[in-house]
Each structure stands twice: as structure tokens, then as C-alpha cells.
Tab-separated table of C-alpha atoms in Angstrom:
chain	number	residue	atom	x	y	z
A	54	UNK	CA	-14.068	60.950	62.299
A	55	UNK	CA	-10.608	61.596	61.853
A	56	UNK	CA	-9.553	62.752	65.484
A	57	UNK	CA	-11.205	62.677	68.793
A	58	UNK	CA	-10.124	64.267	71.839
A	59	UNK	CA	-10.004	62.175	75.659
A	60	UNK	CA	-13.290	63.950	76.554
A	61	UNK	CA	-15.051	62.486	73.347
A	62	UNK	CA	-13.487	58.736	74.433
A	63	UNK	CA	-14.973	59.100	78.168
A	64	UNK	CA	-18.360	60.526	76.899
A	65	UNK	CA	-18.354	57.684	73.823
A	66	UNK	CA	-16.866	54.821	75.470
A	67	UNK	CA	-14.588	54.181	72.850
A	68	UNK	CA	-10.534	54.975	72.127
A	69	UNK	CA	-9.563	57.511	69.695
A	70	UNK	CA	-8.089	54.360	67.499
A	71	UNK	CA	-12.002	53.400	67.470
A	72	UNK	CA	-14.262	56.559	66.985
A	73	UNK	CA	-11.440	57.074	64.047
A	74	UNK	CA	-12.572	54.438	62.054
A	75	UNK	CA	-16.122	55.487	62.414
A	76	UNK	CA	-18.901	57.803	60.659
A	77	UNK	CA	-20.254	60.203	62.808
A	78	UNK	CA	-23.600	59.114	62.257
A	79	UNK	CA	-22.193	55.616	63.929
A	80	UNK	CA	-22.247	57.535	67.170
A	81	UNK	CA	-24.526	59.864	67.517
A	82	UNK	CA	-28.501	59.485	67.907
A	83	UNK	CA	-30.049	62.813	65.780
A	84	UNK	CA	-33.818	61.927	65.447
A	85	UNK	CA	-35.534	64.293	63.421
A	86	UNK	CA	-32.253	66.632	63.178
A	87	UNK	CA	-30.523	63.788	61.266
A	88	UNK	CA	-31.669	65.429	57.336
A	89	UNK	CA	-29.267	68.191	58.864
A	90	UNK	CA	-26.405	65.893	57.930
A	91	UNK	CA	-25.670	64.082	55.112
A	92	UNK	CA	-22.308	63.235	53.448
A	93	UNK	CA	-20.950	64.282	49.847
A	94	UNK	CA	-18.892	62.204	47.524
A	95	UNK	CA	-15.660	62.207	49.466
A	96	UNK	CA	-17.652	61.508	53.019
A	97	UNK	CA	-17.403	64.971	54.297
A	98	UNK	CA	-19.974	66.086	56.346
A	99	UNK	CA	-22.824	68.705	54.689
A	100	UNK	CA	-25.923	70.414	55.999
A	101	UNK	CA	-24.388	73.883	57.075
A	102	UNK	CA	-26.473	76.825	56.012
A	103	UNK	CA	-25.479	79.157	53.417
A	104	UNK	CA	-24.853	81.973	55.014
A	105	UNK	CA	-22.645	80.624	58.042
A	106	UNK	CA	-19.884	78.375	58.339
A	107	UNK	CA	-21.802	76.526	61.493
A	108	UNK	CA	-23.960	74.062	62.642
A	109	UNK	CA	-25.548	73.707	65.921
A	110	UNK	CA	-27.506	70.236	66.478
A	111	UNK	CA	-29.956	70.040	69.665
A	112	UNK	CA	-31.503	66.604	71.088
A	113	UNK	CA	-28.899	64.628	70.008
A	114	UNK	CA	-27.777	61.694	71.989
A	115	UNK	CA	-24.130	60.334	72.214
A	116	UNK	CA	-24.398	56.377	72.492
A	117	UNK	CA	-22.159	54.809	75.044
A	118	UNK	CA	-20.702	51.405	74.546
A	119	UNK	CA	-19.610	50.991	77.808
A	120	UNK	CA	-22.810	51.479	79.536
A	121	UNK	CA	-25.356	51.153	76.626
A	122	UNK	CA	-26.386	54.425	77.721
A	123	UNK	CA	-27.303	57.890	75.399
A	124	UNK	CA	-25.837	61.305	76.662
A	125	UNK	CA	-28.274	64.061	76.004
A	126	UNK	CA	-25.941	66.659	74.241
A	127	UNK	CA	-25.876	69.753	71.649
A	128	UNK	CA	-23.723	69.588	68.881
A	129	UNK	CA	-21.490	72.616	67.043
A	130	UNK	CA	-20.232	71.694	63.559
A	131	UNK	CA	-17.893	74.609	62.340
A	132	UNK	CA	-15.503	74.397	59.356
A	133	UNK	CA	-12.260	75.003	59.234
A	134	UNK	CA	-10.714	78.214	57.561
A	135	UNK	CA	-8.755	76.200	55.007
A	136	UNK	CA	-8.783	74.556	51.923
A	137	UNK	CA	-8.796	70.298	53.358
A	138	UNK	CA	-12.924	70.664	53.998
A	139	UNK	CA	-12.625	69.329	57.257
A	140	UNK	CA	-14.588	70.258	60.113
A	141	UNK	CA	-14.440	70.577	63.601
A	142	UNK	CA	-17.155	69.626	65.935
A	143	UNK	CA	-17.620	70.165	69.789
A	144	UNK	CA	-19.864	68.370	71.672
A	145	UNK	CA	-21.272	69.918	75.116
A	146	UNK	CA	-22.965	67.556	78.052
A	147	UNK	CA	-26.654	69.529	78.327
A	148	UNK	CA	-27.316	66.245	81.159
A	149	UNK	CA	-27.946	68.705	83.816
A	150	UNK	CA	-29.979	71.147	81.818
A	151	UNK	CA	-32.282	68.198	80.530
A	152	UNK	CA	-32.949	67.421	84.611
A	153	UNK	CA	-33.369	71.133	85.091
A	154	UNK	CA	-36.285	71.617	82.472
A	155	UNK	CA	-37.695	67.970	83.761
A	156	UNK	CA	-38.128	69.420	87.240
A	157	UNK	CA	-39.542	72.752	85.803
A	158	UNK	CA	-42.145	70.748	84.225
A	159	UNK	CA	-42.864	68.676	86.320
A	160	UNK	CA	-43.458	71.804	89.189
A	161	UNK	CA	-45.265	73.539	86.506
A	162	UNK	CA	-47.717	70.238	86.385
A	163	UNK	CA	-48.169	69.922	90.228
A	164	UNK	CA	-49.183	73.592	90.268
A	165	UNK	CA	-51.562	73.683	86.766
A	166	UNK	CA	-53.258	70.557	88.240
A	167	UNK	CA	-54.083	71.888	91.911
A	168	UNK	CA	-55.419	75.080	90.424
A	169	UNK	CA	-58.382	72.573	88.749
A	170	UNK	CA	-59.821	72.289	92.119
A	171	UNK	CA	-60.290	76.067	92.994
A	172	UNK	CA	-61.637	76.704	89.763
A	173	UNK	CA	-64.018	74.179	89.271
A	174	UNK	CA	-65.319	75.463	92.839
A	175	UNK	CA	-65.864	78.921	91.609
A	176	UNK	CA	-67.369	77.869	88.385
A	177	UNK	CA	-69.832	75.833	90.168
A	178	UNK	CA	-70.769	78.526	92.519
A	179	UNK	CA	-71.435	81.642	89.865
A	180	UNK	CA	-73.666	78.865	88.021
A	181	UNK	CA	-75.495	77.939	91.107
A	182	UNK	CA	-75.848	82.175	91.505
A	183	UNK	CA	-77.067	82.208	87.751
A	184	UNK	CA	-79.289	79.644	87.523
A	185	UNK	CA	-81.097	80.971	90.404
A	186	UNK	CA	-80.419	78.337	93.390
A	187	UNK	CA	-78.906	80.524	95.879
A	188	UNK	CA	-81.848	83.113	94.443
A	189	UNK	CA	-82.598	85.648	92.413
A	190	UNK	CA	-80.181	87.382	90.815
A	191	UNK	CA	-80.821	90.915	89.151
A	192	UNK	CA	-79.717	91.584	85.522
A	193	UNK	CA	-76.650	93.666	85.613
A	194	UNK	CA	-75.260	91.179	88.684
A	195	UNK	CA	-76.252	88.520	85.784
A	196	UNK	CA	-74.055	89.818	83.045
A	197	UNK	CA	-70.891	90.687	86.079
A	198	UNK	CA	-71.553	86.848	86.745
A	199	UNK	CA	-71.501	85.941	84.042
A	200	UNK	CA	-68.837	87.624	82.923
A	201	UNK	CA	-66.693	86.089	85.889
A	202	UNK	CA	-68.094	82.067	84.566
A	203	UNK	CA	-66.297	83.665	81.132
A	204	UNK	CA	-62.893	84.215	82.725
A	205	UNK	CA	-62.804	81.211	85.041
A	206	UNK	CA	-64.021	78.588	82.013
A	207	UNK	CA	-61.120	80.497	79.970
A	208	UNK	CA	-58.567	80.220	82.381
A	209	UNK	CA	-59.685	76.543	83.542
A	210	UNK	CA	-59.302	75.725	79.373
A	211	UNK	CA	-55.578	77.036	80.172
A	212	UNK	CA	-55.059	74.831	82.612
A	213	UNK	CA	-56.065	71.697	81.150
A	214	UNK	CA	-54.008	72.546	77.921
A	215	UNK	CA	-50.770	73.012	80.549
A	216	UNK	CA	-51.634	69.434	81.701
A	217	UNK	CA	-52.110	68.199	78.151
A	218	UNK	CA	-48.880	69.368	76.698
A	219	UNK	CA	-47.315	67.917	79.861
A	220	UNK	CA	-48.593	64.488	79.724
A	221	UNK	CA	-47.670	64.234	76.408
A	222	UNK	CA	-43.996	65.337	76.532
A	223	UNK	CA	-43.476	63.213	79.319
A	224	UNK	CA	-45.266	60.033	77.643
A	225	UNK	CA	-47.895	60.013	80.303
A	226	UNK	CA	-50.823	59.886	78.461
A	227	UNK	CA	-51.960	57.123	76.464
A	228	UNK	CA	-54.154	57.019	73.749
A	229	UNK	CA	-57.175	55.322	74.695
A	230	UNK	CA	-58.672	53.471	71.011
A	231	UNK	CA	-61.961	52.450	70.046
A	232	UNK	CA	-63.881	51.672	67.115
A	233	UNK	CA	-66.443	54.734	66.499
A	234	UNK	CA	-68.500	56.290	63.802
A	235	UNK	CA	-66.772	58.658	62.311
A	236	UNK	CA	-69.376	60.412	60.540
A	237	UNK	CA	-70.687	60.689	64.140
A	238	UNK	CA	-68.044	62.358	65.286
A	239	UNK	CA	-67.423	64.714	62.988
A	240	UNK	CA	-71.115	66.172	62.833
A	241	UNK	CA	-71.238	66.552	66.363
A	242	UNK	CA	-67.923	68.638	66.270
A	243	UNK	CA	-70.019	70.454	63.195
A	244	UNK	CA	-73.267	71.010	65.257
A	245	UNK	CA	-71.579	72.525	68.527
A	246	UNK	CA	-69.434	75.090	66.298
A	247	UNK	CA	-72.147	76.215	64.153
A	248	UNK	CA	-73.628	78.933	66.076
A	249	UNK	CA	-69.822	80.735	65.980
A	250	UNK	CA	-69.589	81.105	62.143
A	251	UNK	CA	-73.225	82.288	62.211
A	252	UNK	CA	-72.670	85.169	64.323
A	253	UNK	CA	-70.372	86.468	61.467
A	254	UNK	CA	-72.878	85.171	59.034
A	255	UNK	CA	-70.421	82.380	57.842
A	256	UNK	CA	-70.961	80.352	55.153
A	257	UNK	CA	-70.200	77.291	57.365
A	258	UNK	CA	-70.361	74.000	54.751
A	259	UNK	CA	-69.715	70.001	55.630
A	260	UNK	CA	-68.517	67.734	52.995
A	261	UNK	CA	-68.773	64.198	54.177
A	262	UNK	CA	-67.739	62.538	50.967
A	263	UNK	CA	-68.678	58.825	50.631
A	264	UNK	CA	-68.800	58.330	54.138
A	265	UNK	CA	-71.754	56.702	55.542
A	266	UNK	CA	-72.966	55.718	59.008
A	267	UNK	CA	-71.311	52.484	58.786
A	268	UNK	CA	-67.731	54.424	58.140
A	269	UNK	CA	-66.240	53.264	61.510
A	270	UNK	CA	-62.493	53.837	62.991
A	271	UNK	CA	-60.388	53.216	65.688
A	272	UNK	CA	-58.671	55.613	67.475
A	273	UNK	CA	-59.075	58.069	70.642
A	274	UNK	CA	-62.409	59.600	70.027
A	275	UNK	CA	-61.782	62.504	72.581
A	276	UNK	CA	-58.334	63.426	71.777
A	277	UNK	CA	-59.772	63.225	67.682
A	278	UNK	CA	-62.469	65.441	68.884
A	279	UNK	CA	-60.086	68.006	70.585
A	280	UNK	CA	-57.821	68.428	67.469
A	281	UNK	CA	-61.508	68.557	65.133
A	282	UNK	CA	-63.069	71.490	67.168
A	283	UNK	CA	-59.445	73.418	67.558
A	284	UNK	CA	-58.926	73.661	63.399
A	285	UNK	CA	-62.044	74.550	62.900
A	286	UNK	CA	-62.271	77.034	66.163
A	287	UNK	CA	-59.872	78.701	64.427
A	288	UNK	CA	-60.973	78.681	60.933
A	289	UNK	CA	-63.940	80.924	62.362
A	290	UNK	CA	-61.816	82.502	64.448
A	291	UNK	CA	-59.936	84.142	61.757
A	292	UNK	CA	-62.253	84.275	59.045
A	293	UNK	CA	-63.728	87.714	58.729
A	294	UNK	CA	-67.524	88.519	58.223
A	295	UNK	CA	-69.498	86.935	55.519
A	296	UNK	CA	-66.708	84.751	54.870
A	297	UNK	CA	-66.761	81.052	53.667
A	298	UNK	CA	-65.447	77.766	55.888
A	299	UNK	CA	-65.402	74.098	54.011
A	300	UNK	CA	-64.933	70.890	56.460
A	301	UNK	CA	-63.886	68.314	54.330
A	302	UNK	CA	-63.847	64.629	55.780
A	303	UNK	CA	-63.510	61.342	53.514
A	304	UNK	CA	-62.150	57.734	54.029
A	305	UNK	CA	-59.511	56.346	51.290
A	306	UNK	CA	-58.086	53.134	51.015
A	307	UNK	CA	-58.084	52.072	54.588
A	308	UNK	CA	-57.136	56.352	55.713
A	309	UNK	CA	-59.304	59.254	57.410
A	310	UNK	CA	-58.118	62.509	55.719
A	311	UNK	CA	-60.098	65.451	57.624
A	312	UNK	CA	-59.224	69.564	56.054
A	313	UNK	CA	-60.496	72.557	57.382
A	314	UNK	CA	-60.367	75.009	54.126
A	315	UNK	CA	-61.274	79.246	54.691
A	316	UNK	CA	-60.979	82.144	52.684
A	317	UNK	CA	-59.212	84.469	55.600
A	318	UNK	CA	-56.368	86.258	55.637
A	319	UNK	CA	-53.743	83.979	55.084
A	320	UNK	CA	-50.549	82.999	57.115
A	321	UNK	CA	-47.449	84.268	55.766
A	322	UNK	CA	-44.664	81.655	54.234
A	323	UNK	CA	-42.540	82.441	56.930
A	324	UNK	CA	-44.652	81.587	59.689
A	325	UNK	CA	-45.732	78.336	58.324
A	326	UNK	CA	-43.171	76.232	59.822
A	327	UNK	CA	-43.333	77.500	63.470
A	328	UNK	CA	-47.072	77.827	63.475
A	329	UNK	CA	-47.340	73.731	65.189
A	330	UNK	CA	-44.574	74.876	67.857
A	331	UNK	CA	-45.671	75.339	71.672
A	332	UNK	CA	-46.518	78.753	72.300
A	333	UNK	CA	-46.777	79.765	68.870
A	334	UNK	CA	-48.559	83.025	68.860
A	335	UNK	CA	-50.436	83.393	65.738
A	336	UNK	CA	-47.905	85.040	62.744
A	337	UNK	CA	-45.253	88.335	62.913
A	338	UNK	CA	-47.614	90.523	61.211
A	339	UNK	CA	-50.979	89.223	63.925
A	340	UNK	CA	-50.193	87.580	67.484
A	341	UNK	CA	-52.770	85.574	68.782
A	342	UNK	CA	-54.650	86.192	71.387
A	343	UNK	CA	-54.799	82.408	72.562
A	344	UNK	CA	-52.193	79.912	74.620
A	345	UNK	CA	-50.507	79.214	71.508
A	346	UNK	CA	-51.029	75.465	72.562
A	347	UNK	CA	-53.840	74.695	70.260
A	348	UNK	CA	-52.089	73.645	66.991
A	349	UNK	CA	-49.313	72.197	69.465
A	350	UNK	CA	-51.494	69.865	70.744
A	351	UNK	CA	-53.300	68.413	67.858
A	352	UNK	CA	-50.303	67.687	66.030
A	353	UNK	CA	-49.083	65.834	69.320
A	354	UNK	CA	-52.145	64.061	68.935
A	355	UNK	CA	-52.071	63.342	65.709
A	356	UNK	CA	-48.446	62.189	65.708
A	357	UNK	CA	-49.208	59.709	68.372
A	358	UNK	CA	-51.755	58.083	66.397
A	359	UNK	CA	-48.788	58.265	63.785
A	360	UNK	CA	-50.456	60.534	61.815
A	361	UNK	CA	-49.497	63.829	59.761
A	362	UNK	CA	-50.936	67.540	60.271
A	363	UNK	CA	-49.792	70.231	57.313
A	364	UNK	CA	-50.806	73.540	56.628
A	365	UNK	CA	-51.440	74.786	53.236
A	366	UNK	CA	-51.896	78.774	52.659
A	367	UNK	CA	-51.730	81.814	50.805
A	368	UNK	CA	-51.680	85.910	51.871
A	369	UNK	CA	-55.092	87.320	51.597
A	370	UNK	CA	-56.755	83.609	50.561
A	371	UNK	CA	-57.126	81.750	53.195
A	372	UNK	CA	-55.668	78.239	54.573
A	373	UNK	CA	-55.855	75.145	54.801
A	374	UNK	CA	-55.431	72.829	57.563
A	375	UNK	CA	-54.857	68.659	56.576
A	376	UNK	CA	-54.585	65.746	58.879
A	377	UNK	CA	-54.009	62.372	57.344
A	378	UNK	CA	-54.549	59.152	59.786
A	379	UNK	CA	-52.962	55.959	58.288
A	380	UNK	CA	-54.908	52.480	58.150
A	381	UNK	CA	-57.118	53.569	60.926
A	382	UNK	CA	-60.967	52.496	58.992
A	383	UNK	CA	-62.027	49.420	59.936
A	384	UNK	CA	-64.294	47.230	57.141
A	385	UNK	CA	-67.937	48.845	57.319
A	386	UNK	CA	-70.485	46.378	58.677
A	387	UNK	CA	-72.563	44.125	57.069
A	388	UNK	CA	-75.802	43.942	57.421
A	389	UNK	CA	-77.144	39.824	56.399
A	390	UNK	CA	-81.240	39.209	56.447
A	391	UNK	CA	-81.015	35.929	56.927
């Protein structure tokens, strides 16, 4: 930093004779955005694209050494239109915007979680019609029923996605660990899915490697399960008829690596990278006709278990989705006949 301005020494804490002798980095809290910015041989700032002369940073943080405090801010790196590679950056206060979108969730929680009530009421009711308790029921009022349990179930699954993402951004929820079977796990994820893929007369394989029923790890069996039956939901989802899906799940040194491999159309290389954000709605050439929270949520999941999600694909192949859980297997037991 070779100048500041009397804004930057309220919002830092710190005189311009102080920021001056200091690296940018020194001051500012990037995160994730931090491989934006690295330095070159003479210490000049680097990471702006090649076809622009900017660089905007969002969630950064501004430390303050006055009041050990971080200022939420966004960050505009532009160079100046000269020959001294210098650049000039402006940093803008986004304090009250952060509070805004807090309160926005936090109405948008209030109101996702009192519409659980209603419909769990009306699901209840059109099953006690169905089932026959509140009596008979002919068959095309059977098929509008049941066609009204459909929607309600769908929008209900909304719902508790809504609530998901929430509790997660906020750091509400907490990952509740145990030791479980694995292999357990995963074939019951494998038995409720496979009447989908045989509808489109899927070849619908498990691969459980070398793992036995002994094969035990700890971590939150429910949220696992979620992020299990959403990859390969989808695999059958988009694979077309007659098509081929491979679940692949194996333990290695001390990891749990699960893949979910297909042969359907393919994502495009420029969708790749977005395909994990909220909302996400399938690729530019398809939309989805889901929440786009799915693949949101299971790499939240995953990430809180600090693990890693990736997608592999191809055009016209098929995909590939990888998670990779770190030093989660615990020793198998031992059985001693004593």
C-alpha cells in the first residue's frame, strides 16, 4: 500500500504512515477469493482478468485494530492508465446490505417453517381419504387424490430444502456424528432408488469394493444419506432410456470415496463450475426442472464434514459425480473366540 485515503484509516484503524508500510493482504480477510490476488516479482498486485483492467472482490472483511472487529466490504481493484503498474483500489462498506439479506433470510425461514404445519395437515388428510378411513373412495377421485398427495409431498420437499440451506448458512445446524455401517447405508440408499432406473429399464449397478459389513464410519448418517440419494436421483433423472448408472463406494487409507458414474448427456464445460451454486438450474442448453438446491446442499454437507464434492463430465457421455470424506473409517471390529 502506497497511499490510503482518511476513509481507509477510520474503516482500518490505522494512520496512512501505517497501512503504508503494509501488504494489502496484511489487512484484508479474502477467504476463498484470496487465489484472486497474488503478487509478482516487484510486489505488485496480480489476479485481474485478461480482458479487463478490473477486479471486483466480494466477502472480504477489513480487520480493525482498534476494535478487533472485520468490516464486511466489496473490493474494486482497477489499474491505472500509465506505465508505473500501480493500482487503485476502492473499498465500499456493504455493512448494511449484509443486515439486509440477514433479515431476508431469516423472514424467508419463519415463513418456509410455518408452512410445514399446513402441509403436513393436508398430506395426512388425502392419505387418510386414500387409504380408505374416512371411506371409500372411487377410482378417478383416487388418482385426483392422489395427484394432490404428489403436489403437497413436492412442495413440502421445497420447504424443507429452504430450511436446510438456511440452517446451514447461518451455522445453525450441527452435524450430528455416529459410528455406522457404511455398507448399510449405502444399500439402503441403493434399494429405495431402484425401482426409478427400472422404469427406464436402467442398467442400475453397485460396486461396493472391499467394503464389508464391518466397514464402519463416523459421521451424520442422515445428512450422508440426503447427499447419497440426491447424486444418484439425478443420475436417473437424466439418464435416458436403457441407459447405464455405476455407484461406486470404497474405503482407502482411513477415507470414504462414494461416485455416481452415467452415460447421459453430459454437462457442458461451462456449466461445471456453477452447477454446486444455490439455485443452479440445471445447464444453458437444459434448465432443470427442480429447486436448484440439491447439489447446493450436499456440497454444504459435505464441506462441513470437511469433505470435497467434484464433478467430472463430458458432452454426450455422461458424468460423474465424486465425494471424498477425509479420515472418517474407523478400525473394523474384531471379532476374538475366546
Amino acid at each position: 500500500i502506497e497511499q490510503a485515503n482518511p476513509a481507509c484509516e477510520n474503516m482500518t484503524g490505522l494512520s496512512e504512515l501505517s497501512l503504508c508500510k503494509k501488504k494489502f493482504q496484511e489487512i484484508a480477510s479474502m477467504g476463498k477469493f484470496s487465489e484472486n490476488i497474488r503478487e509478482n516479482s516487484n510486489g505488485v498486485i496480480m489476479g485481474l482478468s485478461n480482458d479487463s483492467n478490473d477486479l471486483l472482490i466480494k466477502d472480504c472483511y477489513i480487520r480493525n485494530s482498534l476494535g478487533d472487529s472485520k468490516v464486511p466490504v466489496e473490493i474494486n481493484f482497477a489499474a491505472i492508465n500509465d506505465e508505473s503498474n500501480k493500482f487503485v483500489g476502492v473499498i465500499r462498506d456493504v455493512s448494511k446490505h449484509k443486515e439486509t439479506e440477514r433479515l431476508r433470510d431469516d423472514f424467508i425461514a419463519t415463513l418456509t417453517h410455518d408452512l410445514r404445519t399446513p402441509l403436513l395437515a393436508a398430506i395426512q388428510t388425502l392419505k387418510f381419504f386414500l387409504d380408505g378411513s374416512l371411506g371409500p373412495v372411487e377410482e378417478k377421485q383416487a388418482v385426483l387424490l392422489s395427484t394432490m398427495l404428489k403436489s403437497n409431498e413436492d412442495l413440502l420437499g421445497l420447504v424443507n430444502a429452504l430450511l436446510e440451506v438456511y440452517r446451514f448458512e447461518s451455522g445453525k445446524l450441527e452435524l450430528c456424528k455416529t459410528v455406522f455401517s457404511v455398507k448399510d447405508l449405502v444399500v439402503q440408499c441403493y434399494e429405495e432408488l431402484k425401482p426409478l432406473p427400472a422404469k427406464k429399464n436402467i442398467n442400475f449397478r453397485l460396486d461396493l469394493g472391499d467394503i464389508t459389513d464391518d466397514t464402519e464410519i463416523l459421521a451424520d448418517k442422515a445428512e450422508l444419506k440426503r447427499v447419497i440419494i440426491n447424486l444418484c436421483g439425478n443420475a436417473v433423472n437424466y439418464t435416458n432410456k436403457d441407459g447405464e448408472i455405476e455407484i461406486l463406494a470404497k474405503v482407502q487409507s482411513g477415507d470414504f470415496i462414494f461416485s455416481v458414474t452415467d452415460n447421459g448427456n453430459g454437462i457442458p464445460k461451462e456449466d461445471i463450475p456453477n452447477l454446486f451454486n444455490r439455485f443452479s438450474q440445471g445447464t444453458s442448453k437444459k434448465r432443470s426442472t427442480g429447486t436448484g438446491l440439491g447439489l447446493y446442499l450436499s456440497r454444504q454437507i459435505i464441506e462441513a464434514h470437511g469433505g470435497k464434492i467434484w464433478l467430472e463430465s463430458k458432452l454426450n457421455k455422461g458424468s460423474e459425480f465424486t465425494f471424498l470424506l477425509t479420515d472418517i473409517v474407523k478400525e473394523e471390529r474384531q471379532v476374538i473366540n475366546g
